[in-house]
């Protein structure tokens, strides 16, 4: 037992160290928290492993001629990847035509124009929109956007179409884009704005010539993360774009189509297990791995842009 | 009136000379466009809410109890969401029991303990990337890991496709969100609070327990509630872990043995009904959406209000 100051009258380093029991408890707690943090690494490893195994089986066993056919019909052994890839791209383009202007516009308004009180009411509304489940937007896209907007603009359009799905995905993505873009604009130092006003610039000039160029990395990041979210969105497309069994190659956004995500959902839904001819089960994991890699690439590059803004200010 | 008093007359004249008397058309057009973007977004939200409430009102008012407790049915007039509510309830239980402790623990480690090493940076980057992985990919993970691992534990026809698998999958899905928001809340705790604790001889854990967590509590709670709301609204992972898309016998009991059976959840009920051509299902779907939105939006709104209130107080 280390001598206590009261016992021997000498104060040593030992007596200031504290009880060993406390140290043991402390290091045990530290290990528990470390294990919690390390779980995230484990999850990433599990995602990659579980996807890569079956995807590898698909890549090695698939007949390569079936990867370039007229459409995506996995149950019939037609794995035309370009059909669902192009479907994803089309939906994403439509979605970003909606989420880009709406999200960026909302961000610039909230950051530069809105009075604090108006901002306090509008920001929570955007956050509520961000919390709406994607099945709900899928229903909305099918029952309202498709008949009331898409079919009015183009009467030839079918009820299930990629356009309505894209608009739905865009609405879902808007709050995310707005939130990241607004963060970037608000991190621009006030001194830059004041310098601009000092030169006699108007608000519009200050916003477009000073604040937006200063925050451009963050705005690009917001756009990229929006794209990543739009590519990964499943339910809106699964509900509103139709083509549940499979899809022919299609470039017309007013026709039904299928994206990578919706293709995965429709393979798993409907039957009790993922069954079908030959490699249907494995193709599910192949598409999943493809999706994982695309979104990972987008997110990593967006992270670079975000860091660039942070480093500068 | 201010403009007419001589004292402010001069600055007004200066302002006019500086800005010119012309109407600032460019500035007005720019701000009008921005406001329009915001208003379109808000209007879309309003239209969406009106559309589903208007559509589902007749079902919710004419047979509320039967609808909330009834089972899935092929006839829209008899269809209820009892089984969906039960699945969503158990998913919430699993998310709270699994994602919250691990997520908050990981956030505490990253903010309070982690040394600035490569491993720490790897964990940090990894969590940010996990937050961006599409939910359907998490479904695939749940399918490959939990559904297979729990296959032997489940009832005869479930093959691992139980609410346990679904709950664990969604817990993993929202784990990065819980970690990121909790870490932000912990980071906002002033260092002087920690130093005061260390100054009187407290160990790190004692400081965390009695100083950091009480201060960061509201922020952590907000983040966790938002994550829970996200988990309750997800449908894509449920499809992959095998939530029932057709009919379901049983699956409405809240006792623990029933966890081994097949299940469905609110988002799956909505997905399932949306695809039905029979008349009447559109109103039933809208009514189910109103119920799901009530759960999710009330949780969200509470979290947001809570956060704004504590932000203002500091």
XYZ file of C-alpha atoms in Angstrom:
627
model
C 0.000 0.000 0.000
C 1.420 3.374 -0.924
C 2.012 5.649 2.034
C -0.735 8.250 2.435
C 0.319 11.756 3.338
C -1.406 11.493 6.693
C 0.201 8.180 7.589
C 3.911 8.810 7.167
C 3.825 12.553 6.768
C 5.802 12.297 3.478
C 4.059 13.136 0.208
C 5.457 11.032 -2.617
C 4.577 10.521 -6.281
C 2.957 7.209 -5.323
C 0.445 8.872 -3.040
C -0.776 11.185 -5.843
C -1.387 8.365 -8.328
C -4.833 7.368 -7.110
C -6.267 3.976 -6.312
C -5.367 1.105 -8.703
C -9.034 0.060 -8.756
C -9.964 3.331 -10.395
C -7.292 2.812 -13.023
C -8.493 -0.682 -13.804
C -12.068 0.535 -14.157
C -10.885 3.408 -16.313
C -8.986 1.225 -18.766
C -11.846 -1.298 -18.921
C -14.267 1.477 -19.849
C -11.843 2.757 -22.432
C -11.675 -0.700 -24.022
C -15.478 -0.945 -24.152
C -15.748 2.394 -25.968
C -12.948 1.435 -28.326
C -14.825 -1.748 -29.191
C -17.907 0.340 -29.980
C -15.893 2.572 -32.315
C -14.193 -0.414 -33.938
C -17.630 -1.894 -34.746
C -17.821 0.532 -37.658
C -14.697 -0.975 -39.208
C -16.196 -4.435 -38.725
C -19.401 -3.322 -40.486
C -17.453 -1.988 -43.472
C -15.487 -5.209 -43.686
C -18.700 -7.255 -43.513
C -20.309 -5.164 -46.270
C -17.355 -5.626 -48.589
C -16.948 -9.327 -47.784
C -20.620 -10.227 -48.098
C -20.902 -8.353 -51.403
C -17.600 -9.418 -52.899
C -18.025 -13.177 -52.372
C -21.238 -13.616 -54.369
C -20.308 -10.855 -56.826
C -17.094 -12.728 -57.616
C -19.075 -15.908 -58.268
C -21.238 -13.903 -60.670
C -18.284 -12.368 -62.496
C -16.494 -15.679 -62.920
C -19.496 -17.790 -63.880
C -21.671 -15.475 -65.936
C -21.823 -15.861 -69.687
C -20.436 -12.524 -70.863
C -22.777 -12.321 -73.831
C -25.698 -12.112 -71.369
C -24.255 -8.863 -69.973
C -24.953 -7.021 -73.241
C -28.463 -7.890 -74.390
C -31.725 -6.010 -74.920
C -32.754 -5.647 -71.333
C -32.481 -6.524 -67.664
C -34.444 -9.741 -67.070
C -32.418 -11.585 -64.410
C -34.928 -14.398 -64.007
C -34.489 -15.225 -67.674
C -30.707 -14.952 -67.548
C -30.487 -11.570 -69.283
C -28.212 -9.379 -67.189
C -27.891 -6.305 -69.366
C -26.156 -4.072 -66.850
C -26.284 -1.024 -69.114
C -30.110 -0.988 -68.923
C -30.208 -0.456 -65.178
C -27.074 1.705 -65.170
C -28.563 4.071 -67.751
C -31.851 3.981 -65.801
C -29.991 5.128 -62.690
C -28.254 7.895 -64.641
C -31.545 9.131 -66.158
C -33.312 9.241 -62.788
C -30.308 10.994 -61.245
C -30.197 13.632 -64.006
C -33.908 14.396 -63.565
C -33.486 14.419 -59.787
C -30.570 16.856 -59.907
C -32.489 19.159 -62.259
C -34.983 19.393 -59.402
C -32.705 19.216 -56.356
C -29.885 21.355 -57.794
C -31.795 24.614 -58.364
C -34.244 24.124 -55.485
C -31.590 23.074 -52.977
C -28.999 25.662 -53.990
C -31.602 28.437 -54.233
C -32.991 27.588 -50.819
C -29.463 27.490 -49.388
C -28.450 30.883 -50.791
C -31.709 32.429 -49.615
C -31.439 30.989 -46.098
C -27.771 31.905 -45.763
C -27.703 35.361 -47.402
C -31.199 36.823 -47.576
C -33.460 35.373 -44.890
C -33.888 37.380 -41.711
C -33.049 35.309 -38.612
C -36.681 34.892 -37.703
C -37.776 33.684 -41.134
C -34.787 31.339 -41.139
C -35.882 29.847 -37.832
C -39.241 28.887 -39.342
C -38.059 27.770 -42.788
C -35.118 25.639 -41.706
C -37.219 23.206 -39.600
C -39.662 22.860 -42.519
C -36.782 21.740 -44.728
C -35.669 19.340 -42.005
C -39.170 17.880 -41.779
C -39.117 17.351 -45.548
C -35.791 15.559 -45.088
C -37.458 13.179 -42.644
C -40.245 12.024 -44.954
C -39.831 8.306 -45.669
C -39.044 7.414 -49.260
C -42.046 5.076 -49.632
C -44.252 8.109 -48.993
C -42.551 10.058 -51.767
C -42.886 7.017 -53.992
C -46.651 7.004 -53.428
C -46.738 10.776 -54.013
C -44.712 10.421 -57.222
C -47.068 7.752 -58.553
C -50.405 9.233 -57.497
C -49.738 12.976 -57.843
C -46.530 13.894 -59.690
C -47.111 11.433 -62.527
C -50.740 12.343 -63.383
C -50.689 16.014 -62.337
C -47.293 17.126 -63.630
C -45.676 14.622 -65.984
C -48.766 13.490 -67.910
C -49.953 17.084 -68.232
C -46.652 18.175 -69.744
C -46.484 15.115 -71.964
C -49.837 13.361 -72.532
C -48.043 10.495 -74.274
C -46.334 9.554 -71.024
C -47.277 6.323 -69.298
C -48.447 6.361 -65.665
C -45.288 4.596 -64.492
C -42.335 6.578 -65.782
C -38.745 7.490 -64.963
C -39.573 11.221 -65.045
C -41.999 11.093 -62.110
C -39.591 8.851 -60.202
C -36.758 11.302 -60.887
C -38.815 14.279 -59.675
C -39.725 12.330 -56.527
C -36.072 11.473 -55.888
C -35.208 15.126 -56.505
C -37.696 16.315 -53.867
C -36.202 13.798 -51.462
C -32.671 15.028 -52.214
C -33.426 18.775 -52.042
C -33.179 19.177 -48.231
C -29.844 17.331 -48.171
C -28.356 19.519 -50.918
C -29.753 22.653 -49.256
C -28.365 21.744 -45.856
C -24.799 21.021 -47.047
C -24.743 24.043 -49.379
C -26.002 26.323 -46.623
C -23.322 25.079 -44.232
C -20.693 25.890 -46.853
C -22.052 29.421 -47.469
C -22.329 30.207 -43.774
C -18.734 29.169 -43.189
C -17.601 31.997 -45.497
C -16.234 34.689 -43.121
C -18.400 37.754 -42.573
C -15.349 39.947 -43.296
C -15.511 38.972 -46.978
C -19.100 40.186 -47.235
C -18.310 43.393 -45.370
C -15.337 44.093 -47.633
C -17.638 43.695 -50.620
C -20.272 46.028 -49.170
C -17.489 48.466 -48.334
C -16.614 48.608 -52.006
C -20.210 49.625 -52.677
C -21.385 46.263 -54.019
C -25.051 45.345 -53.793
C -26.343 42.290 -52.051
C -26.822 40.407 -55.316
C -23.259 41.230 -56.409
C -21.888 40.219 -53.014
C -23.741 36.914 -53.112
C -22.889 35.935 -56.666
C -19.384 37.408 -57.014
C -17.991 36.973 -53.492
C -19.836 34.459 -51.301
C -20.675 31.822 -53.921
C -17.132 31.718 -55.413
C -15.687 31.504 -51.898
C -17.973 28.587 -51.016
C -17.812 26.871 -54.391
C -16.033 23.745 -53.089
C -18.799 23.183 -50.558
C -21.482 23.755 -53.185
C -19.836 21.200 -55.470
C -19.702 18.782 -52.522
C -23.419 19.348 -51.861
C -24.171 18.563 -55.495
C -22.035 15.409 -55.506
C -23.579 14.120 -52.271
C -26.983 14.832 -53.815
C -26.033 12.697 -56.839
C -24.817 9.920 -54.562
C -28.070 9.971 -52.599
C -30.142 10.021 -55.802
C -28.312 7.011 -57.253
C -28.816 5.084 -54.015
C -32.511 5.907 -53.636
C -34.624 2.788 -53.996
C -38.258 3.018 -53.017
C -39.368 6.028 -55.075
C -38.101 4.341 -58.235
C -39.388 0.900 -57.237
C -42.888 2.343 -56.803
C -43.147 5.044 -59.464
C -40.974 3.835 -62.343
C -42.759 0.526 -62.840
C -41.041 -2.331 -64.670
C -41.005 -4.629 -61.660
C -40.131 -7.836 -63.477
C -37.434 -6.402 -65.667
C -36.941 -3.738 -68.260
C -35.965 -3.320 -71.859
C -33.168 -0.911 -72.632
C -34.844 2.484 -72.646
C -33.666 6.072 -73.013
C -37.112 7.703 -72.869
C -37.797 9.147 -69.431
C -41.555 9.136 -70.103
C -41.568 5.338 -70.249
C -41.215 2.816 -67.420
C -37.684 1.828 -66.585
C -35.504 0.371 -63.926
C -32.530 1.552 -61.928
C -29.850 -0.487 -60.170
C -31.537 -0.015 -56.810
C -35.043 -0.820 -58.023
C -33.697 -3.872 -59.837
C -32.320 -5.143 -56.525
C -35.591 -4.476 -54.720
C -37.691 -6.185 -57.356
C -35.413 -9.223 -57.374
C -35.924 -9.617 -53.634
C -39.612 -8.708 -53.527
C -42.481 -10.746 -54.859
C -41.034 -14.187 -54.338
C -40.268 -15.793 -51.019
C -36.585 -16.095 -51.819
C -34.352 -14.716 -54.488
C -34.800 -17.470 -57.012
C -34.569 -17.674 -60.725
C -32.525 -19.037 -63.534
C -28.892 -19.635 -62.731
C -27.140 -16.609 -61.366
C -30.074 -14.363 -60.373
C -29.115 -14.553 -56.711
C -25.477 -13.686 -57.427
C -26.410 -10.867 -59.803
C -28.169 -9.182 -56.868
C -24.849 -8.967 -55.056
C -23.007 -7.909 -58.197
C -25.351 -4.935 -58.671
C -25.059 -4.186 -54.943
C -21.270 -4.092 -55.151
C -21.424 -1.848 -58.219
C -23.767 0.526 -56.379
C -21.570 0.478 -53.282
C -18.454 1.362 -55.278
C -20.141 4.166 -57.235
C -21.552 5.863 -54.128
C -18.267 5.361 -52.243
C -16.356 7.078 -55.045
C -18.808 9.996 -55.063
C -18.775 10.368 -51.265
C -14.984 10.269 -51.027
C -14.612 12.945 -53.713
C -17.292 15.079 -52.013
C -15.367 14.730 -48.743
C -12.302 16.181 -50.454
C -14.256 19.264 -51.523
C -15.703 19.732 -48.029
C -12.231 19.568 -46.481
C -10.991 22.189 -48.929
C -13.579 24.696 -47.630
C -12.740 23.877 -44.008
C -9.009 24.297 -44.523
C -9.356 27.684 -46.174
C -11.465 29.320 -43.468
C -42.359 59.305 -40.436
C -38.617 58.754 -40.358
C -37.910 59.632 -43.966
C -39.330 63.141 -43.662
C -37.407 64.304 -40.608
C -34.464 66.538 -41.460
C -32.059 64.481 -39.348
C -32.317 61.426 -41.560
C -32.832 63.307 -44.787
C -29.136 63.588 -45.563
C -28.251 59.851 -45.220
C -31.246 59.006 -47.392
C -29.954 61.363 -50.052
C -26.493 59.841 -49.721
C -27.931 56.383 -50.112
C -29.781 57.426 -53.260
C -26.703 59.034 -54.713
C -24.643 55.936 -54.038
C -27.141 53.379 -55.256
C -28.649 55.385 -58.043
C -32.366 56.022 -58.311
C -32.899 53.094 -60.574
C -34.853 50.157 -59.286
C -32.411 47.303 -58.621
C -34.062 44.893 -61.070
C -31.212 42.390 -61.085
C -31.082 42.141 -57.319
C -34.845 41.846 -57.087
C -34.968 39.117 -59.727
C -32.199 37.191 -58.002
C -33.807 37.240 -54.579
C -37.206 36.427 -56.114
C -35.714 33.335 -57.782
C -34.157 32.214 -54.508
C -37.356 32.728 -52.583
C -39.247 30.876 -55.311
C -36.918 27.871 -54.907
C -37.633 27.795 -51.207
C -41.377 28.312 -51.624
C -41.665 25.572 -54.272
C -40.000 23.170 -51.834
C -42.310 24.164 -48.996
C -45.350 24.027 -51.305
C -44.452 20.522 -52.445
C -44.355 19.457 -48.805
C -47.762 21.046 -48.248
C -49.247 19.394 -51.363
C -47.849 16.032 -50.289
C -49.334 16.308 -46.821
C -52.685 17.529 -48.187
C -52.743 14.755 -50.788
C -52.236 11.895 -48.317
C -54.406 13.325 -45.547
C -57.198 14.060 -47.998
C -56.845 10.588 -49.502
C -56.721 8.670 -46.248
C -59.207 10.686 -44.227
C -62.259 8.608 -45.102
C -60.607 5.391 -43.893
C -59.232 6.955 -40.726
C -62.565 8.487 -39.743
C -64.925 5.701 -40.797
C -63.157 2.739 -39.156
C -60.161 3.955 -37.126
C -59.920 1.076 -34.618
C -60.380 -1.682 -37.200
C -57.796 -0.047 -39.450
C -55.153 0.369 -36.743
C -55.537 -3.136 -35.329
C -56.686 -5.166 -38.334
C -54.623 -7.570 -40.424
C -53.472 -7.373 -44.021
C -56.241 -8.397 -46.380
C -56.894 -8.691 -50.070
C -60.031 -6.592 -49.673
C -59.222 -2.965 -49.101
C -62.341 -2.485 -47.001
C -61.090 -4.989 -44.387
C -57.385 -4.237 -44.582
C -55.644 -3.025 -41.435
C -52.148 -2.127 -40.366
C -51.899 -3.920 -36.999
C -49.122 -6.221 -38.197
C -47.227 -3.300 -39.719
C -47.362 -1.304 -36.502
C -46.154 -4.327 -34.557
C -43.148 -4.822 -36.890
C -42.275 -1.134 -36.740
C -42.522 -1.243 -32.935
C -40.028 -4.110 -32.694
C -37.690 -2.457 -35.201
C -37.689 0.614 -32.950
C -36.875 -1.602 -29.947
C -33.887 -3.151 -31.730
C -32.589 0.199 -32.958
C -32.822 1.642 -29.436
C -31.165 -1.391 -27.831
C -28.407 -1.914 -30.404
C -27.642 1.288 -32.292
C -27.973 3.766 -29.436
C -25.473 2.234 -26.945
C -22.906 1.306 -29.605
C -23.298 4.622 -31.426
C -23.029 6.808 -28.340
C -20.124 4.667 -27.051
C -18.278 5.070 -30.352
C -18.898 8.821 -30.303
C -17.522 9.047 -26.742
C -14.429 7.116 -27.776
C -13.798 9.255 -30.852
C -14.279 12.568 -29.062
C -12.891 11.865 -25.586
C -10.424 8.983 -25.709
C -9.112 8.540 -29.233
C -5.481 9.481 -29.690
C -4.719 11.279 -32.935
C -3.454 8.232 -34.768
C -3.953 6.748 -38.197
C -6.388 4.193 -36.759
C -8.555 6.972 -35.334
C -8.569 8.803 -38.645
C -9.424 5.551 -40.420
C -12.392 4.977 -38.103
C -13.539 8.554 -38.622
C -13.359 8.431 -42.424
C -14.946 4.993 -42.372
C -17.970 6.204 -40.387
C -18.496 9.130 -42.765
C -18.421 6.784 -45.734
C -20.775 4.311 -44.048
C -23.283 7.138 -43.632
C -23.361 7.507 -47.414
C -23.870 3.840 -48.296
C -27.309 3.350 -49.926
C -29.849 1.701 -47.645
C -30.496 -1.101 -50.114
C -26.849 -2.186 -49.732
C -27.388 -2.473 -45.971
C -30.342 -4.688 -46.825
C -27.984 -6.927 -48.760
C -25.670 -7.042 -45.736
C -28.574 -7.990 -43.481
C -29.622 -10.649 -45.972
C -26.125 -12.149 -46.199
C -25.315 -11.976 -42.479
C -28.353 -11.872 -40.218
C -30.892 -13.793 -42.272
C -28.423 -16.638 -42.782
C -27.022 -16.559 -39.239
C -30.455 -16.565 -37.620
C -31.922 -19.150 -39.971
C -31.690 -22.004 -37.492
C -33.095 -19.957 -34.639
C -36.357 -19.051 -36.344
C -39.692 -20.721 -36.824
C -40.405 -23.311 -39.524
C -41.332 -21.095 -42.473
C -39.398 -17.957 -41.622
C -35.845 -19.049 -42.602
C -34.277 -16.185 -40.725
C -36.556 -13.610 -42.315
C -37.743 -12.265 -38.987
C -38.147 -8.895 -37.393
C -34.905 -9.631 -35.491
C -32.900 -9.618 -38.727
C -34.728 -6.492 -39.869
C -34.187 -4.710 -36.549
C -30.457 -5.519 -36.485
C -30.040 -4.448 -40.121
C -31.730 -1.103 -39.516
C -29.742 -0.620 -36.304
C -26.549 -0.969 -38.351
C -27.990 1.330 -41.016
C -28.511 4.214 -38.595
C -25.393 3.554 -36.495
C -23.225 6.049 -38.468
C -25.910 8.726 -38.070
C -26.054 8.140 -34.308
C -22.246 8.315 -34.071
C -21.900 11.482 -36.171
C -24.655 13.443 -34.417
C -23.591 12.311 -30.924
C -19.958 13.181 -31.674
C -21.056 16.669 -32.762
C -22.988 17.129 -29.522
C -20.009 15.974 -27.440
C -17.632 18.222 -29.386
C -19.789 21.229 -28.492
C -19.135 20.720 -24.759
C -16.702 23.476 -23.638
C -13.243 22.244 -22.643
C -13.326 24.303 -19.463
C -15.949 21.887 -18.106
C -13.628 18.929 -18.624
C -10.644 20.793 -17.189
C -12.603 21.656 -14.073
C -13.300 17.950 -13.587
C -9.691 16.897 -14.168
C -8.562 19.681 -11.857
C -10.304 18.109 -8.871
C -8.803 14.717 -9.646
C -11.582 12.992 -11.579
C -10.664 10.261 -14.051
C -11.673 10.599 -17.672
C -14.733 8.399 -17.285
C -15.846 10.315 -14.204
C -15.570 13.563 -16.148
C -17.516 12.095 -19.054
C -20.261 10.683 -16.856
C -20.827 13.672 -14.632
C -19.878 16.608 -16.871
C -19.757 15.815 -20.568
C -22.812 13.561 -20.973
C -25.248 15.730 -18.988
C -24.209 18.783 -21.011
C -24.289 16.959 -24.364
C -27.477 15.048 -23.453
C -30.052 17.089 -25.367
C -27.868 17.127 -28.492
C -27.344 13.371 -28.322
C -31.052 12.813 -27.767
C -31.904 14.924 -30.824
C -29.512 12.949 -32.997
C -30.752 9.605 -31.781
C -34.414 10.502 -32.283
C -33.681 11.662 -35.852
C -31.861 8.381 -36.468
C -34.782 6.403 -35.061
C -37.210 8.241 -37.335
C -34.991 7.420 -40.287
C -34.963 3.730 -39.337
C -38.754 3.562 -39.009
C -39.274 4.989 -42.505
C -36.818 2.750 -44.362
C -38.331 0.148 -46.662
C -35.585 -0.931 -49.055
C -33.552 -2.956 -46.514
C -36.760 -4.628 -45.326
C -37.477 -5.937 -48.810
C -34.059 -7.565 -48.897
C -34.227 -9.113 -45.437
C -37.527 -10.627 -46.478
C -40.367 -8.659 -44.930
C -43.577 -10.244 -46.144
C -44.943 -8.635 -49.258
C -48.009 -10.806 -49.541
C -50.336 -11.944 -46.797
C -49.314 -12.771 -43.300
C -51.007 -14.993 -40.790
C -50.153 -14.064 -37.243
C -47.390 -11.515 -36.996
C -49.517 -9.231 -34.864
C -48.567 -10.551 -31.443
C -46.306 -8.561 -29.169
C -44.953 -11.508 -27.142
C -41.291 -12.398 -27.538
C -41.815 -15.884 -28.980
C -43.493 -14.266 -31.986
C -40.150 -12.683 -32.893
C -39.248 -15.984 -34.554
C -42.018 -15.726 -37.111
C -42.409 -13.807 -40.326
C -43.133 -10.105 -40.158
C -44.007 -6.943 -41.965
C -43.611 -3.270 -41.046
C -45.335 0.016 -41.856
C -43.144 1.015 -44.837
C -43.572 -2.481 -46.286
C -47.350 -2.315 -45.891
C -47.337 0.966 -47.803
C -45.067 -0.416 -50.536
C -47.217 -3.510 -50.804
C -50.529 -1.627 -51.023
C -49.210 0.958 -53.490
C -48.737 -1.786 -56.043
C -52.286 -3.162 -55.710
C -54.662 -2.491 -58.551
C -57.861 -3.325 -56.615
C -60.120 -0.330 -55.917
C -59.952 1.122 -52.428
C -56.300 0.414 -51.848
C -55.275 3.935 -52.793
C -57.252 5.349 -49.868
C -56.018 2.578 -47.557
C -52.430 3.362 -48.599
C -52.937 7.059 -47.972
C -54.349 6.260 -44.530
C -51.361 4.037 -43.718
C -49.043 6.846 -44.845
C -50.814 9.297 -42.547
C -50.171 6.929 -39.625
C -46.485 6.420 -40.547
C -45.979 10.153 -41.118
C -47.611 10.906 -37.776
C -45.073 8.647 -36.042
C -42.026 9.829 -38.005
C -42.830 13.533 -38.183
C -43.817 13.819 -34.528
C -40.471 12.224 -33.610
C -38.617 14.555 -35.991
C -40.433 17.687 -34.919
C -39.846 16.913 -31.233
C -36.142 16.413 -31.878
C -35.824 19.626 -33.905
C -37.748 21.720 -31.363
C -35.716 20.251 -28.523
C -32.477 21.130 -30.281
C -33.542 24.678 -31.167
C -34.594 25.253 -27.593
C -31.271 24.153 -26.126
C -29.303 25.986 -28.812
C -31.088 29.188 -27.900
C -30.443 28.743 -24.202
C -26.690 28.556 -24.670
